[in-house]
Short mmCIF file of C-alpha atoms and ligand atoms in Angstrom, two decimals:
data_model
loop_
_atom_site.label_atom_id
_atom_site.label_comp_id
_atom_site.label_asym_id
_atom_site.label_seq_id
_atom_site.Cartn_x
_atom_site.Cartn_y
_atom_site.Cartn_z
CA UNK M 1 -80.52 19.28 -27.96
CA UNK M 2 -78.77 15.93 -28.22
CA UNK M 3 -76.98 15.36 -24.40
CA UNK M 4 -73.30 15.45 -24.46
CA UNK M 5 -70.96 12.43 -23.26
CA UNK M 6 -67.74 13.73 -21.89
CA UNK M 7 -64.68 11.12 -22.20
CA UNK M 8 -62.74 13.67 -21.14
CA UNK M 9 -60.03 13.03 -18.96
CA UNK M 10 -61.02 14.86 -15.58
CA UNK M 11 -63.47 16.56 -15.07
CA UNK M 12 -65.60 13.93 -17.08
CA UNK M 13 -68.75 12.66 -17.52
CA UNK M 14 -70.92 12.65 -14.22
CA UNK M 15 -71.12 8.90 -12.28
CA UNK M 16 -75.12 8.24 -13.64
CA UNK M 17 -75.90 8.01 -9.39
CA UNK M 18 -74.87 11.41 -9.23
CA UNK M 19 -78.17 13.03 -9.82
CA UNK M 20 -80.11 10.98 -7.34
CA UNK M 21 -77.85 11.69 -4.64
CA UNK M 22 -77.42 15.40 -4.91
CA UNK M 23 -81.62 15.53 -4.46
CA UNK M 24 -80.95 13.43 -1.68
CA UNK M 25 -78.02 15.59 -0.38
CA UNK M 26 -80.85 18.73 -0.80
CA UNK M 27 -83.50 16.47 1.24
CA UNK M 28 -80.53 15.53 3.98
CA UNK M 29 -79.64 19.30 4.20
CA UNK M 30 -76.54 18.39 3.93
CA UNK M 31 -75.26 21.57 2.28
CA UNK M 32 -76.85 22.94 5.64
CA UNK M 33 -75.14 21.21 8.40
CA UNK M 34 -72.15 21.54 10.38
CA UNK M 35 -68.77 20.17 9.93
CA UNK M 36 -68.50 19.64 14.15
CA UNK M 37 -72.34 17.77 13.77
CA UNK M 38 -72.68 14.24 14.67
CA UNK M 39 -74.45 14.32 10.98
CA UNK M 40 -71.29 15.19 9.15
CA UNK M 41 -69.20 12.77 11.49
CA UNK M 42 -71.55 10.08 9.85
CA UNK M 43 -71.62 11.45 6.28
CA UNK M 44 -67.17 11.22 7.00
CA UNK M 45 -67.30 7.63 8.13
CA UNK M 46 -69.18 6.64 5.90
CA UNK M 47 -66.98 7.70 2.93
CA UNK M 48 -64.07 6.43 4.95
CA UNK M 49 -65.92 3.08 4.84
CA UNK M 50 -66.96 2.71 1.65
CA UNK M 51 -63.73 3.35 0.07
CA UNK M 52 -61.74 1.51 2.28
CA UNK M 53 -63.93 -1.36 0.93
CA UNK M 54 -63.49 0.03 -2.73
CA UNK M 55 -59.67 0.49 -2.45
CA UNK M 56 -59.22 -2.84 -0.38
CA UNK M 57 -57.37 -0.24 2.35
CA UNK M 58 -54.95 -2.23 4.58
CA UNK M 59 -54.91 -1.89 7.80
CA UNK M 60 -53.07 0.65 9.72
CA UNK M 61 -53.73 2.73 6.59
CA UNK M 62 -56.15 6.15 7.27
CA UNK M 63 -57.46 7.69 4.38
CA UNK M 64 -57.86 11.76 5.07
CA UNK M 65 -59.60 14.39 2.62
CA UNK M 66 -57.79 17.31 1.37
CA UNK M 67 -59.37 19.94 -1.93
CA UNK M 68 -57.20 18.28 -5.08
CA UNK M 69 -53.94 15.93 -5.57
CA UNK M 70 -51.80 19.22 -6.18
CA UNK M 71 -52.65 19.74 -2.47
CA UNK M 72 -51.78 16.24 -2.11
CA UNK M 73 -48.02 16.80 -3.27
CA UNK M 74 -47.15 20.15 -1.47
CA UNK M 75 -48.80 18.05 1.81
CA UNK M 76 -46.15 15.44 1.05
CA UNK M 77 -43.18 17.32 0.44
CA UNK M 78 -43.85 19.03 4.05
CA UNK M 79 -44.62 16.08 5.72
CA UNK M 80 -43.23 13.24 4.22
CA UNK M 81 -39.41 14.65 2.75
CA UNK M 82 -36.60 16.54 4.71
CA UNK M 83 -34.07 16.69 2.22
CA UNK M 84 -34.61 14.61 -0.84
CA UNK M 85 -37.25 13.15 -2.60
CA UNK M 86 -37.06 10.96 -6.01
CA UNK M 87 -39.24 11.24 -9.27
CA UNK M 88 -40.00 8.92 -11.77
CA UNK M 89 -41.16 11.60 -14.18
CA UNK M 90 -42.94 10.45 -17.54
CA UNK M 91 -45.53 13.34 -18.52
CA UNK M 92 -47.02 16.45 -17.23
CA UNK M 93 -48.30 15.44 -13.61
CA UNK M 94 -44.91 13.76 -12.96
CA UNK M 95 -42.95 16.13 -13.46
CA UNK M 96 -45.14 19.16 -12.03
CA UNK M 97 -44.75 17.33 -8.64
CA UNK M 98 -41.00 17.27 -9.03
CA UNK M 99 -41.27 20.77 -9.76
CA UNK M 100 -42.99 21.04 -6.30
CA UNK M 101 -40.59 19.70 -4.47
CA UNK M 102 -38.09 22.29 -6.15
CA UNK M 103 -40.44 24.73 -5.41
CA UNK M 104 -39.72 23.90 -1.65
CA UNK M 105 -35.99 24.22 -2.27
CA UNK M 106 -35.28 20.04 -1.93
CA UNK M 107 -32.63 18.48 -3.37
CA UNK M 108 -35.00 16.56 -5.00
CA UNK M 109 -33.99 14.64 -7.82
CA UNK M 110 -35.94 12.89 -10.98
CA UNK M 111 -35.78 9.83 -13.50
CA UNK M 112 -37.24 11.25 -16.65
CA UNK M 113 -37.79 9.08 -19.70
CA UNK M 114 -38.70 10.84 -23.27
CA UNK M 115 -42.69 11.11 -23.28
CA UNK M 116 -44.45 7.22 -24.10
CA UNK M 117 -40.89 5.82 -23.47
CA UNK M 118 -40.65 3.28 -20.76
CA UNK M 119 -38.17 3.22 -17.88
CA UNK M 120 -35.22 0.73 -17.74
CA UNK M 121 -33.36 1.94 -14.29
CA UNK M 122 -35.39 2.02 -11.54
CA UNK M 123 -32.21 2.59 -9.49
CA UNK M 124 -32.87 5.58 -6.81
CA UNK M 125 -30.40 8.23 -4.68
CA UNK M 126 -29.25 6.58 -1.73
CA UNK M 127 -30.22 9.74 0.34
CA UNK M 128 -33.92 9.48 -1.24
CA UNK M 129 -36.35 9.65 1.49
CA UNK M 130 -39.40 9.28 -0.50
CA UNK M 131 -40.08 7.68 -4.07
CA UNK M 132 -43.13 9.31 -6.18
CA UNK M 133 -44.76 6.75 -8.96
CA UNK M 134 -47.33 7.80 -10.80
CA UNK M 135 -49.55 5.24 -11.86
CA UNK M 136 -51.80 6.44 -14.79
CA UNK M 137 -49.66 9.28 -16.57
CA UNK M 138 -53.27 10.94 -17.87
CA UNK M 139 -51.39 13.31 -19.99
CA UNK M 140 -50.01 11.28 -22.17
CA UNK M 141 -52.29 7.57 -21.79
CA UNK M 142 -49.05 5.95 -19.82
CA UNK M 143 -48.98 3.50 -16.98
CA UNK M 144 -46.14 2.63 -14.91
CA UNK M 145 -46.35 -1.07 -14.51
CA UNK M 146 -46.92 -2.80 -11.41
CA UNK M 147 -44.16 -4.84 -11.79
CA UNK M 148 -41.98 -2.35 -11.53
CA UNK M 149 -43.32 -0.99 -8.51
CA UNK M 150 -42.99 -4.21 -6.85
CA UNK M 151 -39.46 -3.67 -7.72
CA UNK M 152 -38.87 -0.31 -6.75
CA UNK M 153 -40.25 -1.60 -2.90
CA UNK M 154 -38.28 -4.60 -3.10
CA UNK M 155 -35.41 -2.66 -4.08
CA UNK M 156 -35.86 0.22 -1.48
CA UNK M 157 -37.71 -1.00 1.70
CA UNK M 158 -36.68 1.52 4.16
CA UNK M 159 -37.94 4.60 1.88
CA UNK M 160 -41.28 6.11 1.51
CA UNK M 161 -43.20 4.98 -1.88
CA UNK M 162 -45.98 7.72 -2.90
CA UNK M 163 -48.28 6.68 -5.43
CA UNK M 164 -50.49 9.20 -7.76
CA UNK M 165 -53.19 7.45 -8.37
CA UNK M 166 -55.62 10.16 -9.73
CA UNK M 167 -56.69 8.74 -13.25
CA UNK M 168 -56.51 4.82 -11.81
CA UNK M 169 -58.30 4.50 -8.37
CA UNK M 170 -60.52 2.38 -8.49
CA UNK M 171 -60.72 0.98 -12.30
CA UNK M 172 -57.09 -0.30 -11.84
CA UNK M 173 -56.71 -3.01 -9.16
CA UNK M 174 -53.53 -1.90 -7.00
CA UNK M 175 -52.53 -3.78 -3.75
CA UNK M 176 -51.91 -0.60 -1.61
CA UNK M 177 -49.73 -2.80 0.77
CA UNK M 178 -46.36 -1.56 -1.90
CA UNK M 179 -46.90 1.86 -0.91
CA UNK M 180 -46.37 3.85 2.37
CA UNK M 181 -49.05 7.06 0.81
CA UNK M 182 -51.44 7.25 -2.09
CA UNK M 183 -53.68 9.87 -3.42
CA UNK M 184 -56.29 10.82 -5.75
CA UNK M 185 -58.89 13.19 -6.87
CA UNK M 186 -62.57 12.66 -7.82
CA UNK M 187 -63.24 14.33 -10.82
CA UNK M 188 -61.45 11.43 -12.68
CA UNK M 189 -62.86 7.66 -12.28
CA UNK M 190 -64.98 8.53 -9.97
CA UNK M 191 -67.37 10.93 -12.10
CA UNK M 192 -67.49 13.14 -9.74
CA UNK M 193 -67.60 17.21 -9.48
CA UNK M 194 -63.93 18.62 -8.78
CA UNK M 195 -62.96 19.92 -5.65
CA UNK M 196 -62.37 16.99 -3.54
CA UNK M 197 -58.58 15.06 -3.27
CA UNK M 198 -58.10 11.87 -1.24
CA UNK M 199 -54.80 11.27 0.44
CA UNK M 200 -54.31 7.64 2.17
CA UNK M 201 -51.21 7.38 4.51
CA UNK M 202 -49.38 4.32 6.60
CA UNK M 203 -48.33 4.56 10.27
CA UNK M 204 -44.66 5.03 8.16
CA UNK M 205 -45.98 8.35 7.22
CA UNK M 206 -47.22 9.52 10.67
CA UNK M 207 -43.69 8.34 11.79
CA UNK M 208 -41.95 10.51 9.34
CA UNK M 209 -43.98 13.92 9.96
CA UNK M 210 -43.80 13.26 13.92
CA UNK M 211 -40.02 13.21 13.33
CA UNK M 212 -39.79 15.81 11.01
CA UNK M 213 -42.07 18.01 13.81
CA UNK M 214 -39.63 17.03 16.41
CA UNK M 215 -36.64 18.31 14.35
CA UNK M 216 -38.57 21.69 14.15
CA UNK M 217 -39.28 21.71 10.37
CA UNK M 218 -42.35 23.46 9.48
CA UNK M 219 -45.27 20.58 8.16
CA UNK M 220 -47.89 23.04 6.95
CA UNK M 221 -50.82 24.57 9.48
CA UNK M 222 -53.99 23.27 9.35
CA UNK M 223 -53.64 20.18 6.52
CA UNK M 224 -50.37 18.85 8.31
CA UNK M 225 -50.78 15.37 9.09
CA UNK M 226 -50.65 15.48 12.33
CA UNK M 227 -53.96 18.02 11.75
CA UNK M 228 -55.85 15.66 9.56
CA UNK M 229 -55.02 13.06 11.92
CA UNK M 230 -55.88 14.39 15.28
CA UNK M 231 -59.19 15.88 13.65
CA UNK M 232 -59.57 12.52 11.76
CA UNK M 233 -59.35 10.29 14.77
CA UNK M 234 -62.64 11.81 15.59
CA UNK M 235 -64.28 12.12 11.73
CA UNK M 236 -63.85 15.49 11.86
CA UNK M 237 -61.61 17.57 9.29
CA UNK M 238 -58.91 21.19 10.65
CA UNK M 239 -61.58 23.15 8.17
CA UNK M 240 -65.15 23.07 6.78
CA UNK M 241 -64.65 21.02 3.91
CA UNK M 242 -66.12 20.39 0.76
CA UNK M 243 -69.07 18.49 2.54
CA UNK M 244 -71.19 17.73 -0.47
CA UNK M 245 -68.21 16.57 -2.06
CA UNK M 246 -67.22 14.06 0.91
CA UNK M 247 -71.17 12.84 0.25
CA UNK M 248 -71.10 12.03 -2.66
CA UNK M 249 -68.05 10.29 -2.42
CA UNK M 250 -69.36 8.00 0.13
CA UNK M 251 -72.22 7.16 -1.98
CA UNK M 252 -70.69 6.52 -5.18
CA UNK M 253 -68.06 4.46 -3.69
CA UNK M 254 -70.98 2.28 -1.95
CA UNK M 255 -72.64 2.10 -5.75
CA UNK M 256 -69.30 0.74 -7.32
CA UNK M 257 -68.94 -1.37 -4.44
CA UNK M 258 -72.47 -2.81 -5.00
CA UNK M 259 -71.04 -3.52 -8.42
CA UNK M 260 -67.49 -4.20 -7.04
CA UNK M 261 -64.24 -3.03 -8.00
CA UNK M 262 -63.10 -6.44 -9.57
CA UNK M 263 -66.48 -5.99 -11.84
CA UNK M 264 -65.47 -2.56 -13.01
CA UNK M 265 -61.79 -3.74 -13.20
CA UNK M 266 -62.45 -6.28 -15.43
CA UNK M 267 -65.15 -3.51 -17.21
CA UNK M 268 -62.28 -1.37 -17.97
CA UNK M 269 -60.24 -3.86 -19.36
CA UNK M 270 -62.34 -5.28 -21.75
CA UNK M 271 -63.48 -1.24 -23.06
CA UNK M 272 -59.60 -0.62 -23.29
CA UNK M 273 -59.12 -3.75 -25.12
CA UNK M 274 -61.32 -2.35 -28.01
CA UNK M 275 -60.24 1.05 -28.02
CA UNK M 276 -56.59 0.25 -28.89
CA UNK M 277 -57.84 -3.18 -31.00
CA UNK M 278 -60.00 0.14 -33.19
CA UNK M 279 -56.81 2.08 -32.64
CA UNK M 280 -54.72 0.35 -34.12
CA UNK M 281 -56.83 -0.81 -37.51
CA UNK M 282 -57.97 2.90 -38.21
CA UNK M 283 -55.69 4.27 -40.82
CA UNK M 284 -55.19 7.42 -39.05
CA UNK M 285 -54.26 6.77 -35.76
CA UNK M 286 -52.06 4.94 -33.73
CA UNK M 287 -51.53 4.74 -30.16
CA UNK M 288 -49.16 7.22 -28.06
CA UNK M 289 -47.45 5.01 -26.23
CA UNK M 290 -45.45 2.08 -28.00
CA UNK M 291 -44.95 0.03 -24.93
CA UNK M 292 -48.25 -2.80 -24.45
CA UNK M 293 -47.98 -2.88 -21.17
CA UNK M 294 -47.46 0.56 -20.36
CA UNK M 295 -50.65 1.79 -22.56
CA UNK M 296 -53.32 3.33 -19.98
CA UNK M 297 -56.23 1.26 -19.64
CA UNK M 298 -58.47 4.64 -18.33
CA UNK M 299 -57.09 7.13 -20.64
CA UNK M 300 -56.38 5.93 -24.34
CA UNK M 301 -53.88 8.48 -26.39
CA UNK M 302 -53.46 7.78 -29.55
CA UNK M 303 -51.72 10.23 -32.07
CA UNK M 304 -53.31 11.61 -35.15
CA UNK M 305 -51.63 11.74 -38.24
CA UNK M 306 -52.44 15.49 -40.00
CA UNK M 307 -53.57 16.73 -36.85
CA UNK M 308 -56.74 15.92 -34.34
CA UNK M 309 -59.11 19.13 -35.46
CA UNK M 310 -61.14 16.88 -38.13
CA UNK M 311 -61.54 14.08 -35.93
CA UNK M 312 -62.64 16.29 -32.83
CA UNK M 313 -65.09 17.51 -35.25
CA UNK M 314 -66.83 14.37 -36.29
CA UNK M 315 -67.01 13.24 -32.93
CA UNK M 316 -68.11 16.65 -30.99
CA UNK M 317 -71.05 16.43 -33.74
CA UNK M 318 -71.82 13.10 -32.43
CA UNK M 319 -72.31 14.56 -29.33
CA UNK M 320 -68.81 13.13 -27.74
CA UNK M 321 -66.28 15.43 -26.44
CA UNK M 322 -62.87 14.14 -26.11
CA UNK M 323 -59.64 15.36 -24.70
CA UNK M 324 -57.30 17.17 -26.77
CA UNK M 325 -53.71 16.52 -26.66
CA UNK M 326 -52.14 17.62 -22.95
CA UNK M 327 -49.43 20.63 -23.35
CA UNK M 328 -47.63 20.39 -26.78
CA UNK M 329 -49.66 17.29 -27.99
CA UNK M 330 -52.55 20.01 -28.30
CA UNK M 331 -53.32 19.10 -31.79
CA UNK M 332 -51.78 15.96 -32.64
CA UNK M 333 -53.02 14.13 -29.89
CA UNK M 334 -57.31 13.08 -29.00
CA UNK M 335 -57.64 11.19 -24.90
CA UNK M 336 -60.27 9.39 -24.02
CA UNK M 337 -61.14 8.90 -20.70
CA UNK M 338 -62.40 5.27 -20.25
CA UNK M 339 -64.00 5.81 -16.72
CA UNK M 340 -66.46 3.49 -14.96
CA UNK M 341 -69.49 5.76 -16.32
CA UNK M 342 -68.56 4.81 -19.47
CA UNK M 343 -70.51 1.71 -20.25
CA UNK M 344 -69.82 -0.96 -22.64
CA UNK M 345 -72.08 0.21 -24.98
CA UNK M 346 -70.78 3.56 -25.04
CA UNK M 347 -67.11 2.26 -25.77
CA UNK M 348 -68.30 -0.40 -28.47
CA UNK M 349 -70.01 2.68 -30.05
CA UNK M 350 -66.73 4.76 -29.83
CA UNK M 351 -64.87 1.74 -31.26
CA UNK M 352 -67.14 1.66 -34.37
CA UNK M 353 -66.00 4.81 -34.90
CA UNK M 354 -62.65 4.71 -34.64
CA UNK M 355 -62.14 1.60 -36.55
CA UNK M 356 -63.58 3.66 -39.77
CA UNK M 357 -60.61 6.45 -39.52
C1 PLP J 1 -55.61 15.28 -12.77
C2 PLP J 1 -54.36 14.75 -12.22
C3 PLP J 1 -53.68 15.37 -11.15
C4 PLP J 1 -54.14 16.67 -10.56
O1 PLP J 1 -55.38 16.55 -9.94
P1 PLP J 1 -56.02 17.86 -9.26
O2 PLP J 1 -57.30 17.37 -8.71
O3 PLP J 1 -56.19 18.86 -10.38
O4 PLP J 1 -55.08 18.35 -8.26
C5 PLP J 1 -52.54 14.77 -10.68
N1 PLP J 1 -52.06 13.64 -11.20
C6 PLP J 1 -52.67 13.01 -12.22
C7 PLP J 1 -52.10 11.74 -12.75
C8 PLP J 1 -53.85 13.54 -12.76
O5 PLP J 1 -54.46 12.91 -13.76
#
């Protein structure tokens, strides 16, 4: 049988390391051990490490593991907002966060742009305590320019910026130094199995839930932050995590490391260069978002006129499967996740393709 590619947009194809190290997890026993071992405190550091090196971490920054971003957004709104949070809300993930927050009865309020639009006010509620961003909008291919987010902090430096950075970490530089709290998952652009989120917080944010302890509000049992931290200070997570998952982490962030994250920065540019440049010559498609500089350099939507179920066709007989449209883009829409396991080759191969529809 001819082996499948996934450029699916989460979960995707697997990081190509990803083998080697789960025999090596099997030969480690590290499926085996436990989470209060001096074993796992190393296999935890050593994740911590690597991706502090990947993500160019700042210091006074921890990074802490939770089991997906979702958790990563209810974790916030408990910690990190007492009354009000902001949204910038363009897409599916967006706005499913703001929903959160409503969820815990906020006053939260949102900025919403139609769907590939851009936004022109970045202006935010004075009685905002925390502004969520959302840098790669993977349901519909958009990204919310950095320039704008050195605006927003400009503009607002006594509030808390949170940055989703699920479909972007590490293939999109980011200087983590504009944001107070960041998070991701790792079945994106990191190619690896679901299961695993990633939440990185400033001393602002241990500030915040401290003071929002004090006042007596409720900041969630074991995955509070003042849990992750105390059991973090020592490598050690509230629960038995996803220890495999934590693994691998660490070892595919020291493998893109060995090939650097400027190197598969620049890798992602140059594969997201041709997918629009074949894009936008194919008679048949064109891409989602209008805006250059808010097109997604890790997850190319483009829409396809009379519908996507040919093209899916042709390219699931290839042996590629590609992301449908997300929510009512279903059929109009194909993604393609353009993830560091994609290789050049791959991409040129896709681009052939597209060029010809
Ligand atoms: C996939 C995704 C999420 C959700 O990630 P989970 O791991 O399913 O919680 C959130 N935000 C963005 C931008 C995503 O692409």
């Amino acid at each position: 049988m001819q082996h499948k590619i996934y450029f699916t947009p989460g979960p995707s194809q697997i990081f190509y390391t990803v083998e080697d190290h789960l025999k090596s997890a099997l030969n480690e026993d590290v499926m085996c051990i436990s989470h209060r071992s001096a074993n796992f405190q190393a296999i935890f550091a050593h994740a911590r490490a690597e991706l502090s090196k990947l993500l160019n971490l700042p210091e006074g920054y921890d990074i802490y593991f939770t089991s997906s971003a979702n958790e990563v957004w209810e974790r916030i709104i408990q910690n990190l907002v007492e009354k009000q949070s902001h949204h910038f809300v363009n897409g599916s993930f967006s706005k499913k966060f703001h929903q959160f927050a409503l969820d815990y009865q906020k006053s939260s309020t949102a900025t919403k742009v139609e769907d590939g639009g851009d936004f022109k006010d970045l202006s935010v509620p004075d009685e905002a305590e925390l502004i969520s961003v959302t840098l790669n909008e993977t349901s519909i291919g958009y990204t919310f320019p950095i320039e704008k987010i050195k605006e927003l902090r400009a503009q607002n430096p006594d509030k808390l910026i949170a940055l989703d950075a699920v479909s972007a970490f590490p293939a999109i530089p980011f200087d983590l130094n504009l944001v107070d709290t960041a998070y991701f998952s790792v079945q994106k652009c990191f190619g690896l199995p679901a299961g695993l989120g990633v939440w990185i917080v400033n001393q602002k944010c241990h500030a915040t839930a401290t003071n929002l302890e004090a006042k007596g509000h409720i900041t969630g049992s074991y995955h509070s932050l003042a849990q992750l931290k105390a059991q973090g200070d020592k490598y050690q997570t509230p629960e038995t995590p996803n220890i495999l998952g934590i693994y691998l982490l660490g070892k595919v962030a020291e493998d893109m490391n060995r090939r650097t994250a400027r190197q598969i920065q620049n890798d992602t540019s140059y594969k997201a260069a041709l997918l629009y440049q074949a894009i936008s010559e194919s008679n048949s498609l064109e891409p989602f978002v209008e805006s250059k500089e808010c097109r997604s350099k890790t997850v190319v939507v483009a829409k396809v006129n009379d519908g996507n179920e040919a093209i899916l066709k042709s390219m699931t007989e290839k042996g590629w499967i590609v992301g449908k449209g997300y929510g009512s883009y279903k059929g109009d829409h194909i993604r393609i996740a353009n993830f560091p396991v994609h290789s050049k080759e791959q991409i040129e191969q896709m681009a052939d393709f597209l060029t010809k529809q």
